[in-house]
């Protein structure tokens, strides 16, 4: 078999050869030369088991760097248990980041593996890049890790758990006391404030820097450390292209239009189609503006669950008077913008022939106090307090008003 990197004939193109010849892994070689990985791995490499006896803890005391990196990975729940091992997996695009962690984590017995699996459902060889160490070492980690470099620790937390969305940093983390303590410390010592949003993923809490300034303070705090972590530095600091993505979801709702001379005064229902458009940087680590599946989860949680199979007039005081597509768009915008600061446009179709398109205020503008008046008219505290309303008390209290039927 001819190696397309070094042009030599080799018995088998494998990671051992590629490490010598070009520094690529087999998966990267397959991508670069657009050949199927199924043709490159031989049977013995697929669904192979790993042996814990190949792994050992170092006799050396872990460095502050090693302790900081491991502690950060532990509190972000980065490891998964797999048989006798604990593993940290990473996409191939982030291989250098994984190897950057490994350099310091070897002291805890970690080694790199590119493993290949074939399952009844995949019908192809699926590679998995991971660093792993025997599970039996895990209980020793806390006694081995003592001194921590806070900036490095924080940078690894950011590297593993955060996403940048239109300038705001979002953190998605499992609930634990150490995370709460970390966020509190960032607020108290560094004036970096956080808002906790409604959870979108199961068993994960979602936090966002409160403002753009909070995100900038956070990034300048960790910038020098983040610049050191391969791949991650691109996510935060590289100049990248921007693009707009759109996701369509549908919901079924009923509504009526108050004080409207026409059929729409009556309760009627239909299927609404909602298009949500997000414009942002294309994240170099994912190749996405935002993952469509994640975007769908947010819109489902924040909008569809609220509106589907409901009478829109009774969903909120904002829509009680007029559940038009126009006001519905503003209402939906306000429910999404905290989660999707890259939101640029909503389109709501009430029928295939009638739809409304809306480009609302940025999150920054919303935070500065912008509120749409038509949506809030009936929930304003002042409503009912004008002198004009005194005339209402002149109504005949003897109850001459009667319900009449024409
Ligand atoms: Zn070669």
PDB file of N, CA and C and ligand atoms in Angstrom, residues 2-8 10 13 17-18 20-22 29, ligand 1:
ATOM      1  N   UNK A   2       0.569   2.180  -0.887  1.00  0.00           N
ATOM      2  CA  UNK A   2       1.420   3.365  -0.997  1.00  0.00           C
ATOM      3  C   UNK A   2       0.935   4.448  -0.034  1.00  0.00           C
ATOM      4  N   UNK A   3       1.842   4.992   0.758  1.00  0.00           N
ATOM      5  CA  UNK A   3       1.488   6.090   1.665  1.00  0.00           C
ATOM      6  C   UNK A   3       1.438   7.384   0.843  1.00  0.00           C
ATOM      7  N   UNK A   4       0.325   8.034   0.866  1.00  0.00           N
ATOM      8  CA  UNK A   4       0.148   9.245   0.047  1.00  0.00           C
ATOM      9  C   UNK A   4       0.893  10.446   0.626  1.00  0.00           C
ATOM     10  N   UNK A   5       1.483  10.285   1.807  1.00  0.00           N
ATOM     11  CA  UNK A   5       2.285  11.366   2.391  1.00  0.00           C
ATOM     12  C   UNK A   5       3.744  11.247   1.962  1.00  0.00           C
ATOM     13  N   UNK A   6       4.332  10.059   2.214  1.00  0.00           N
ATOM     14  CA  UNK A   6       5.770   9.919   1.923  1.00  0.00           C
ATOM     15  C   UNK A   6       6.026   9.203   0.598  1.00  0.00           C
ATOM     16  N   UNK A   7       4.952   8.725  -0.038  1.00  0.00           N
ATOM     17  CA  UNK A   7       5.007   8.023  -1.330  1.00  0.00           C
ATOM     18  C   UNK A   7       5.738   6.680  -1.254  1.00  0.00           C
ATOM     19  N   UNK A   8       6.023   6.208  -0.039  1.00  0.00           N
ATOM     20  CA  UNK A   8       6.678   4.897   0.073  1.00  0.00           C
ATOM     21  C   UNK A   8       5.648   3.785   0.108  1.00  0.00           C
ATOM     22  N   UNK A  10       4.246   0.771   1.932  1.00  0.00           N
ATOM     23  CA  UNK A  10       4.296   0.256   3.302  1.00  0.00           C
ATOM     24  C   UNK A  10       3.306  -0.900   3.420  1.00  0.00           C
ATOM     25  N   UNK A  13      -0.765   1.209   6.412  1.00  0.00           N
ATOM     26  CA  UNK A  13      -0.714   2.598   6.866  1.00  0.00           C
ATOM     27  C   UNK A  13      -1.392   2.645   8.225  1.00  0.00           C
ATOM     28  N   UNK A  17       3.228   4.340  11.590  1.00  0.00           N
ATOM     29  CA  UNK A  17       3.918   4.849  10.397  1.00  0.00           C
ATOM     30  C   UNK A  17       3.699   6.355  10.225  1.00  0.00           C
ATOM     31  N   UNK A  18       2.445   6.764  10.371  1.00  0.00           N
ATOM     32  CA  UNK A  18       2.132   8.185  10.122  1.00  0.00           C
ATOM     33  C   UNK A  18       2.831   9.100  11.123  1.00  0.00           C
ATOM     34  N   UNK A  20       5.745   8.745  12.304  1.00  0.00           N
ATOM     35  CA  UNK A  20       7.120   8.916  11.815  1.00  0.00           C
ATOM     36  C   UNK A  20       7.131   9.762  10.540  1.00  0.00           C
ATOM     37  N   UNK A  21       6.167   9.494   9.680  1.00  0.00           N
ATOM     38  CA  UNK A  21       6.242  10.046   8.324  1.00  0.00           C
ATOM     39  C   UNK A  21       5.691  11.466   8.215  1.00  0.00           C
ATOM     40  N   UNK A  22       4.605  11.795   8.916  1.00  0.00           N
ATOM     41  CA  UNK A  22       4.018  13.132   8.703  1.00  0.00           C
ATOM     42  C   UNK A  22       3.376  13.731   9.953  1.00  0.00           C
ATOM     43  N   UNK A  29      -5.287  11.600   8.172  1.00  0.00           N
ATOM     44  CA  UNK A  29      -4.816  11.119   6.874  1.00  0.00           C
ATOM     45  C   UNK A  29      -6.014  10.809   5.976  1.00  0.00           C
TER      46      UNK A  29
HETATM   47 ZN1  LIG B   1       4.180   7.742   4.870  1.00  0.00          ZN
END
